[in-house]
Coordinates of C-alpha atoms in Angstrom, one line a residue:
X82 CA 26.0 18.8 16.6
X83 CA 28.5 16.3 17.7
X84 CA 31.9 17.4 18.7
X85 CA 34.1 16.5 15.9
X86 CA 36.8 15.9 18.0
X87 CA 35.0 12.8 19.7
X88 CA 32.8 11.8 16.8
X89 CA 34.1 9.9 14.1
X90 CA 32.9 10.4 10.3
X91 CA 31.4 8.0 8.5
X92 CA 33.4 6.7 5.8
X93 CA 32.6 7.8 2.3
X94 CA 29.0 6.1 0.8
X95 CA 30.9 4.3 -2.0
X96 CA 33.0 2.4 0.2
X97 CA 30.1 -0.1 1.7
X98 CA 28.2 0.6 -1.8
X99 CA 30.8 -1.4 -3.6
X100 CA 31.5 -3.7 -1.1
X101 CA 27.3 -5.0 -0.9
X102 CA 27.4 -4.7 -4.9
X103 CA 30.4 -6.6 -6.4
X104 CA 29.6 -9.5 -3.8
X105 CA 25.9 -11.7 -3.9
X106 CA 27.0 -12.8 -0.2
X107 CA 27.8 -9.5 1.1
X108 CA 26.2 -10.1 4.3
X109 CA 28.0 -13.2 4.7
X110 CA 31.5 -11.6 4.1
X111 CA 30.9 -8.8 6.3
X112 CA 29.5 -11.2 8.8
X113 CA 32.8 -13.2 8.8
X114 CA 34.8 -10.3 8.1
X115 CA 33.6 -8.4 11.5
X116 CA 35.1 -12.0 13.7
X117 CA 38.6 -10.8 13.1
X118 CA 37.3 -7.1 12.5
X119 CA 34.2 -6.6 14.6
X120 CA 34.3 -2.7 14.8
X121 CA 32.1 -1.4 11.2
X122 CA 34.6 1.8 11.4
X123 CA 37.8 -0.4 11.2
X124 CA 36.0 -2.9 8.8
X125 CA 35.0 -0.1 6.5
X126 CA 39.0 1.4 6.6
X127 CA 39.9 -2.2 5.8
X128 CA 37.6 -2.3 2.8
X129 CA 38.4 1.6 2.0
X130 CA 42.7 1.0 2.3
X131 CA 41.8 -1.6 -0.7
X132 CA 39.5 0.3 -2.9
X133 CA 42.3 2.7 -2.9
X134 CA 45.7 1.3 -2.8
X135 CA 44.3 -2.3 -4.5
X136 CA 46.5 -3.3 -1.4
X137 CA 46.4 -3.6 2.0
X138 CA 44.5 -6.8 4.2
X139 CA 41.4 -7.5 2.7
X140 CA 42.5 -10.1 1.1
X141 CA 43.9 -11.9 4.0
X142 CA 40.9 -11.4 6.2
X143 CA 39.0 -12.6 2.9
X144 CA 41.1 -15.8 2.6
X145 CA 39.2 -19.1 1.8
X146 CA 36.0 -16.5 1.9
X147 CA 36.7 -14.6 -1.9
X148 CA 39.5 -15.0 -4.3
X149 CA 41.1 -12.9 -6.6
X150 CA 38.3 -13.0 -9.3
X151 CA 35.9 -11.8 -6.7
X152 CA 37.8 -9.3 -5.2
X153 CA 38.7 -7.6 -8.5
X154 CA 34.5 -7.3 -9.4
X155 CA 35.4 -4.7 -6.3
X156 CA 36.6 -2.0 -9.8
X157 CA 34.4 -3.8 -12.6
X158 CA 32.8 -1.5 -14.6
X159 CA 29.6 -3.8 -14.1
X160 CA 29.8 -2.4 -9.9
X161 CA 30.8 1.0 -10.9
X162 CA 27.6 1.9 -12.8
X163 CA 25.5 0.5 -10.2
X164 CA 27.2 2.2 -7.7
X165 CA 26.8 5.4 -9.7
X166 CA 23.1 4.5 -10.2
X167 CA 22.9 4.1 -6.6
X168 CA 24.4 7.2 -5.7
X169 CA 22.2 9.5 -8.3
X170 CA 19.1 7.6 -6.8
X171 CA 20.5 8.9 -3.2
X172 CA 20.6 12.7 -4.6
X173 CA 17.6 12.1 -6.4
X174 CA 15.7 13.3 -3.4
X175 CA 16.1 14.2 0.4
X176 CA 14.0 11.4 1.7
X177 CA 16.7 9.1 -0.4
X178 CA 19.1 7.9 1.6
X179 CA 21.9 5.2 1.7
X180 CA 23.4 3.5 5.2
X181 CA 26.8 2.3 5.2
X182 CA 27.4 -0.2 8.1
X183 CA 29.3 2.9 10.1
X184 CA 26.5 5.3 9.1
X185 CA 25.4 7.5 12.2
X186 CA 21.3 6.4 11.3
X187 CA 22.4 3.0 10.8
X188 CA 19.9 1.1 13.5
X189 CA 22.1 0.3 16.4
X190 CA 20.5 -2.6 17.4
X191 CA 20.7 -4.2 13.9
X192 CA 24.5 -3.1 13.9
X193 CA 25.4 -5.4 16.5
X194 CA 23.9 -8.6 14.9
X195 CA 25.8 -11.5 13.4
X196 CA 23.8 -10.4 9.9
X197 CA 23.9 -6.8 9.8
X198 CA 23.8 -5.5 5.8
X199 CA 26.9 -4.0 4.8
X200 CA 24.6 -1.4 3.2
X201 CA 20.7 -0.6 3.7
X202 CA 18.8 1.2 1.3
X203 CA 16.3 3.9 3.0
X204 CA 13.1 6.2 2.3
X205 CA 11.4 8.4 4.2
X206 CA 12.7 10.3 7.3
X207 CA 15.9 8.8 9.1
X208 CA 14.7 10.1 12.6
X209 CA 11.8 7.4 12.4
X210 CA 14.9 5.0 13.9
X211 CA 15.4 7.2 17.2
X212 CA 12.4 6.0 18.0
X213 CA 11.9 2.7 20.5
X214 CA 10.6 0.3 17.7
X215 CA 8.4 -2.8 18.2
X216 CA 8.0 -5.3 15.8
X217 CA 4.3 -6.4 14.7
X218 CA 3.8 -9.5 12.7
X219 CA 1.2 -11.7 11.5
X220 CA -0.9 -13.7 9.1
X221 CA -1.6 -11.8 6.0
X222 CA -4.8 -13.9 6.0
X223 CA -5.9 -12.7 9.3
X224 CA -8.8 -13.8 10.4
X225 CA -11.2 -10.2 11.3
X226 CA -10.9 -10.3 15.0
X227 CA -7.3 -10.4 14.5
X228 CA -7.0 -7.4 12.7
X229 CA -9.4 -5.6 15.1
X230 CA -7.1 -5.9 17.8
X231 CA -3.9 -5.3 16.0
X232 CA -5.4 -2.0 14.7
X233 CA -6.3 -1.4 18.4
X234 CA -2.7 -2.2 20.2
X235 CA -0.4 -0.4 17.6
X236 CA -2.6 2.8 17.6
X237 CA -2.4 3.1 21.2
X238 CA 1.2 1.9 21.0
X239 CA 2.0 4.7 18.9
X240 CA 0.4 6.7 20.8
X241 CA 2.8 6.5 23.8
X242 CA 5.6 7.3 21.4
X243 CA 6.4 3.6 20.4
X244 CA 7.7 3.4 16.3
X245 CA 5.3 0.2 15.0
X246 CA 7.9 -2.0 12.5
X247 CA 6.4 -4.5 10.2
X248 CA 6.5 -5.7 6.4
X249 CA 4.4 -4.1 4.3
X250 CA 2.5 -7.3 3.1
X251 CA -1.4 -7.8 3.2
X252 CA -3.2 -8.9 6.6
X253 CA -1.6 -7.7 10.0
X254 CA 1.4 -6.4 8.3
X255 CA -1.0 -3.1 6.7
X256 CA -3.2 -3.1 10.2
X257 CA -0.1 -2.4 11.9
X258 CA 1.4 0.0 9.5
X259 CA -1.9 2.2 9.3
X260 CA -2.7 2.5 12.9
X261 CA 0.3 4.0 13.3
X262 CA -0.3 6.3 11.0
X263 CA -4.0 6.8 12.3
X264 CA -1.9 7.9 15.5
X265 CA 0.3 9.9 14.0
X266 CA -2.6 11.6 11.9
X267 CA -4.4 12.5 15.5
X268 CA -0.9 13.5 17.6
X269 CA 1.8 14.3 15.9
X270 CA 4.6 12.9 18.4
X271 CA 2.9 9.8 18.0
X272 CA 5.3 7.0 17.3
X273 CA 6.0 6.7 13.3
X274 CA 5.9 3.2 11.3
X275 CA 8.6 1.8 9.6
X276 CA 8.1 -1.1 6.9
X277 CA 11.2 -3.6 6.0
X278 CA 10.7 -4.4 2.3
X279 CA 11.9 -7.5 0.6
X280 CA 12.2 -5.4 -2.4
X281 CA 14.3 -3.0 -3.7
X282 CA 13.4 0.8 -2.8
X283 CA 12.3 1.5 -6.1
X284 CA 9.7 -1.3 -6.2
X285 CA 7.0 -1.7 -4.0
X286 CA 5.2 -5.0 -3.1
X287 CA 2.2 -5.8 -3.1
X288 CA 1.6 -3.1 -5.7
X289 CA -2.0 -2.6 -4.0
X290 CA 0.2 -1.0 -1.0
X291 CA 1.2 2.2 -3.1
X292 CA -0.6 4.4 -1.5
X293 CA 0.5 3.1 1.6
X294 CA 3.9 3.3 1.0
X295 CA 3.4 6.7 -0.1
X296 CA 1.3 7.8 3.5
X297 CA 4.7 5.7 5.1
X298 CA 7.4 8.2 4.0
X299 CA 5.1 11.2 4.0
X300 CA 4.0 10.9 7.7
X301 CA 7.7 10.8 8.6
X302 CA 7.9 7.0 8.8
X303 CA 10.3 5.2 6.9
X304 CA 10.7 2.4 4.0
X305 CA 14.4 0.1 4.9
X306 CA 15.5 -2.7 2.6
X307 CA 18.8 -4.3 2.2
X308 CA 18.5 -5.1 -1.5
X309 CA 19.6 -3.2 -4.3
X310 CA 17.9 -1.1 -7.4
X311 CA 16.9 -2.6 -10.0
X312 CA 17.6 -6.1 -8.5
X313 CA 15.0 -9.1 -8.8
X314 CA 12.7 -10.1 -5.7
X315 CA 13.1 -13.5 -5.1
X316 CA 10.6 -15.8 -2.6
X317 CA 13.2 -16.0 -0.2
X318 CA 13.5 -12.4 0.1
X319 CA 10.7 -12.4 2.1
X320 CA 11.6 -14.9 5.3
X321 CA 15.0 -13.8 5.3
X322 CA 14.3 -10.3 5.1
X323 CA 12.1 -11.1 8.4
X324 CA 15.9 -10.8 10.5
X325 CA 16.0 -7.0 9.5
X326 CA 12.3 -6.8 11.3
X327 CA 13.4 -8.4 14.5
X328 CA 16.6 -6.4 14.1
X329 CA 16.1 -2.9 14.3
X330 CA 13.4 -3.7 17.0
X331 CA 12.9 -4.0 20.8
X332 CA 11.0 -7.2 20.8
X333 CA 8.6 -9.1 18.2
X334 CA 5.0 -9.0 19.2
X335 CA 2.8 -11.9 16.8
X336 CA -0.2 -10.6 16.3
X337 CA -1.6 -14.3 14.8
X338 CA 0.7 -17.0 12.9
X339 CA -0.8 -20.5 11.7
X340 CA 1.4 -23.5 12.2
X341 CA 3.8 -23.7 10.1
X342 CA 4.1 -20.1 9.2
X343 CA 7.1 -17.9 8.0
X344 CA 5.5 -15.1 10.6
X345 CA 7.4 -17.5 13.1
X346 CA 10.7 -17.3 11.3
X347 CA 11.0 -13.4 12.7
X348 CA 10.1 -14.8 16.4
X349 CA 12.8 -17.2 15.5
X350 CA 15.1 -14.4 14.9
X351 CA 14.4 -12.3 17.2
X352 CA 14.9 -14.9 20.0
X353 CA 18.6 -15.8 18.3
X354 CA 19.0 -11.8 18.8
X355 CA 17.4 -11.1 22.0
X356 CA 14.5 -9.6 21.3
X357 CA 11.5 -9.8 23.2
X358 CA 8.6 -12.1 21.8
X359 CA 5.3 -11.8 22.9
X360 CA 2.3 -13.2 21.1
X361 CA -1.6 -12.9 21.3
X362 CA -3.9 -15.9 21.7
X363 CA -7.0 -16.4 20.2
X364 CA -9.8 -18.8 20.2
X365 CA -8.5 -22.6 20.7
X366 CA -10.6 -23.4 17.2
X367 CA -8.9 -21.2 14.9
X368 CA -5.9 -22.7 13.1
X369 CA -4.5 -19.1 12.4
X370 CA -4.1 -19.2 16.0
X371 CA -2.1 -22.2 16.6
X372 CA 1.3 -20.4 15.7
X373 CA 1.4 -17.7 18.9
X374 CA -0.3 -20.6 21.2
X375 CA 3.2 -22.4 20.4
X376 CA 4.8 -19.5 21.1
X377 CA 3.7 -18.8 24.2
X378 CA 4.0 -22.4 25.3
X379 CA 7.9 -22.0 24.4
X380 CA 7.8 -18.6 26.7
X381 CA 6.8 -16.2 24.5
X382 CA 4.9 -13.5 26.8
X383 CA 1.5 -13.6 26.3
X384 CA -0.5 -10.7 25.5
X385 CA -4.1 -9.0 25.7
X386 CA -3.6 -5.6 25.9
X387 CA -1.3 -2.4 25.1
X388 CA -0.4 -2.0 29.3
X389 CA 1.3 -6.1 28.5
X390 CA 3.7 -4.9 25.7
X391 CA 5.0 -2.0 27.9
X392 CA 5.5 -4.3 31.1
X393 CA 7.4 -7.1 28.8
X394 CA 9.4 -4.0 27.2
X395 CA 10.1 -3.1 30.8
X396 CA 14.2 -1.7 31.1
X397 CA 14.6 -1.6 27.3
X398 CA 12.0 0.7 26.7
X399 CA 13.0 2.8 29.4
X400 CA 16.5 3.5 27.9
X401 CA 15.4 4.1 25.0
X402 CA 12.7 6.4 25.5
X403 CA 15.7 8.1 27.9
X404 CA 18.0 8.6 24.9
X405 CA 15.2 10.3 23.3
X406 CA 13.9 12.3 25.9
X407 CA 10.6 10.9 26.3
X408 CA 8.6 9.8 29.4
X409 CA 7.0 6.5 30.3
X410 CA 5.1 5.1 28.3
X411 CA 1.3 5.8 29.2
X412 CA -0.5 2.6 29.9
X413 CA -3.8 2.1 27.8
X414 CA -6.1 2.6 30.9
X415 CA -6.8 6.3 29.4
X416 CA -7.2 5.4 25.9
X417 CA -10.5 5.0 25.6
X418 CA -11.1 8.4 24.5
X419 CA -9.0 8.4 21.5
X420 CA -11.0 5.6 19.5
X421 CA -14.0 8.5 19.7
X422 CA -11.5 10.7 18.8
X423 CA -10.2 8.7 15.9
X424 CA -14.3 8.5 15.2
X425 CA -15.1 12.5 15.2
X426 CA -11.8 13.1 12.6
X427 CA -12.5 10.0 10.1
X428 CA -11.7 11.5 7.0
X429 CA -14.9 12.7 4.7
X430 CA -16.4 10.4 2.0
X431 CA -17.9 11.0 -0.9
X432 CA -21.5 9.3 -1.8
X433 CA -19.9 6.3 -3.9
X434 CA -17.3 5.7 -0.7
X435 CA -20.3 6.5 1.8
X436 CA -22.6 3.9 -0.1
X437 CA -20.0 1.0 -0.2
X438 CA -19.2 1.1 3.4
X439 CA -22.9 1.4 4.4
X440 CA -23.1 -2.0 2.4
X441 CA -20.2 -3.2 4.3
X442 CA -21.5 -2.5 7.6
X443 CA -24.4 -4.4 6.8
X444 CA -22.4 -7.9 6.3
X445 CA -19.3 -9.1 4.6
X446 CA -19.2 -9.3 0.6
X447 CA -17.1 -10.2 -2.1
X448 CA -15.8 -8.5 -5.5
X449 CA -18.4 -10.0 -7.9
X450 CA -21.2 -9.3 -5.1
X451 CA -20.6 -5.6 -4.3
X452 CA -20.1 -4.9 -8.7
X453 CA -23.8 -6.3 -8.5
X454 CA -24.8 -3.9 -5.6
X455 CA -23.1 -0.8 -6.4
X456 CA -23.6 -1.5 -9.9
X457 CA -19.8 0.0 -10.4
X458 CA -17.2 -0.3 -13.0
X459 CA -14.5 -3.2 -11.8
X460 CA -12.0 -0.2 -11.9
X461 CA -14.3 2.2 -10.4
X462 CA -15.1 -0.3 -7.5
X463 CA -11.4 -1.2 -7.3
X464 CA -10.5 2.2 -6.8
X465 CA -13.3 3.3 -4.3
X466 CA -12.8 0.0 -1.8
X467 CA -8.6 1.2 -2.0
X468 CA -9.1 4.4 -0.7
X469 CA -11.6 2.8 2.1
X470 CA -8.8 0.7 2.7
X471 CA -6.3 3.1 3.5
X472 CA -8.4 5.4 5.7
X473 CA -8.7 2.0 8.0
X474 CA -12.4 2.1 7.3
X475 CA -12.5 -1.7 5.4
X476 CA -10.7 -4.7 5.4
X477 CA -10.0 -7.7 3.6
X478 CA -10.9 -10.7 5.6
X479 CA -9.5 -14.6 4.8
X480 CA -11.5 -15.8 1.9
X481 CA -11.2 -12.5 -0.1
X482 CA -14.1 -10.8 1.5
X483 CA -14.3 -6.9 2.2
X484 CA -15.7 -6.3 5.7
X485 CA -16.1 -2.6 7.6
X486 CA -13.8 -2.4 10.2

């Protein structure tokens, strides 16, 4: 435990709760706030001296930023019962957990960014940020060789003790989240996964990603969002959401991005934050392609293979594999041996999963064509090609398609 007399506390929950709830801009304020008042422990005593005394400096630092109509939604009854909510959602459960800008969990690296959350809204296990993260991003239309590489990189990644950070969305986003779990499944100081949501924790999005979201939090990962319960997900939760990604991370490695793409606005971000960026190429004749090709022409490191992201990571990856008292990462060279690994411990499946991914194997198919083969309810069906899903046995390739992996 910390020495008290050297460690400051964190100030009390409520104190960033109300400030993120009784203003939309929050992040704004706070971001403006921190130029006159850049320390979050003196910010938050600034913001705590008001809630208090209704007195104090706030106002002036707030000046031209909020007026007095603003500042006084600070004690509406409106923020009050959200903040209660808030807090009985916190004690609802252990893995509940709410970050105030001074919090000792709050992710460093985001901290010192120009749009750091006053507050961020947390499931699973809080020791998943300890861990030296690395970004993974992509198409959520992936094209299949894609994917197979992504699921390759990020297990072996994990495997050397690096956390894997991406969004939760369909396409490289779910490759990247359930390697790392595959990892963590096969050694358990594997590196966990942590997916920024543009929801609120109480929602999940896609809703197919449940039981993905579920295996997150259970395999000591972690679900982080910045947006409040109960709140309404808008479409530009998603891009700006994208910040928190690069954010908490070491560097942002694009796994494939068309051009345009809103998988670039996180490279964008992690650039303005100083983040590594790395992307993979692929064939010169895919479009979905295009996207890390520009990267890399702009300086993005390019890269083929687990032993690249380490070297880019270089000095960063050192120190923080220092603070946690882990060793170098292990290049891939000696990997080869876990994908059999990964092969003897596939989970067991029972005849209807067995005969779907034997069709699978045997080509690509859609909805309507494997309901003709398996001759399966649409909900049975449904249900069967999830679970294959999630044990990183099948995939859904661009064009709707299911394909074995």
């Amino acid at each position: 435990m910390d020495d008290a007399s050297t460690t400051v506390p964190p100030l009390p929950t409520d104190t960033w709760l109300r400030f993120s709830l009784a203003f939309k801009d929050s992040t704004r304020l706070c971001r403006q706030l921190r130029k006159s008042c850049p320390e979050p422990v003196a910010l938050g005593n600034l913001i705590q001296q008001y809630l208090t005394e209704r007195a104090g400096e706030l106002p002036e630092h707030l000046q031209g930023l909020a007026d007095a109509r603003q500042l006084s939604s600070l004690f509406s009854d409106s923020t009050t019962q959200r903040c209660e909510q808030a807090l009985a959602w916190q004690a609802q459960s252990p893995h509940h957990h709410l970050l105030g800008l001074d919090h000792p969990a709050y992710p460093a690296l985001l901290q010192n960014t120009d749009d750091a959350p006053p507050l961020l809204y947390a499931r699973g296990s809080l020791n998943a940020l300890d861990y030296p993260l690395l970004a993974v991003v992509g198409s959520r239309k992936a094209s299949h060789l894609a994917l197979t590489h992504t699921r390759k990189l990020c297990q072996e990644l994990a495997d050397t003790g690096i956390g894997i950070v991406s969004g939760l969305a369909l396409g490289v986003d779910a490759a990247a989240h359930r390697s790392a779990l595959q990892a963590r499944e096969l050694r358990a100081d594997s590196g966990p996964t942590i997916a920024i949501s543009a929801t609120p924790a109480d929602k999940v999005y896609p809703g197919r990603h449940i039981e993905l979201d579920t295996r997150i939090v259970e395999s000591g990962g972690l679900i982080l969002t910045e947006y409040p319960l109960g709140s309404t997900t808008r479409p530009w939760h998603f891009p700006r959401r994208n910040r928190l990604i690069s954010g908490i991370s070491l560097g942002v490695l694009v796994a494939e991005a068309g051009l345009p793409s809103g998988t670039l606005t996180t490279a964008t971000h992690a650039m303005n934050q100083g983040r590594e960026v790395m992307a993979v190429p692929g064939p010169v004749s895919n479009l979905q392609a295009r996207g890390c090709h520009f990267l890399i022409k702009q300086g993005a490191a390019l890269i083929e293979e687990t032993r690249d992201v380490i070297e880019v990571l270089g000095p960063s990856l050192d120190r923080a594999q220092a603070a946690l008292g882990m060793q170098r990462a292990r290049p891939a060279g000696s990997n080869a041996s876990q994908g059999e690994l990964a092969l003897e411990q596939r989970p067991a499946l029972d005849a209807e999963e067995q005969a779907l991914l034997d069709t699978l194997k045997a080509g690509s198919a859609t909805l309507d064509e494997l309901m003709t083969q398996s001759r399966l309810s649409i909900s049975r069906l449904a249900t069967v090609l999830g679970l294959l899903e999630t044990k990183g046995l099948i995939t859904t390739t661009a064009g709707g398609r299911y394909a074995s992996c």
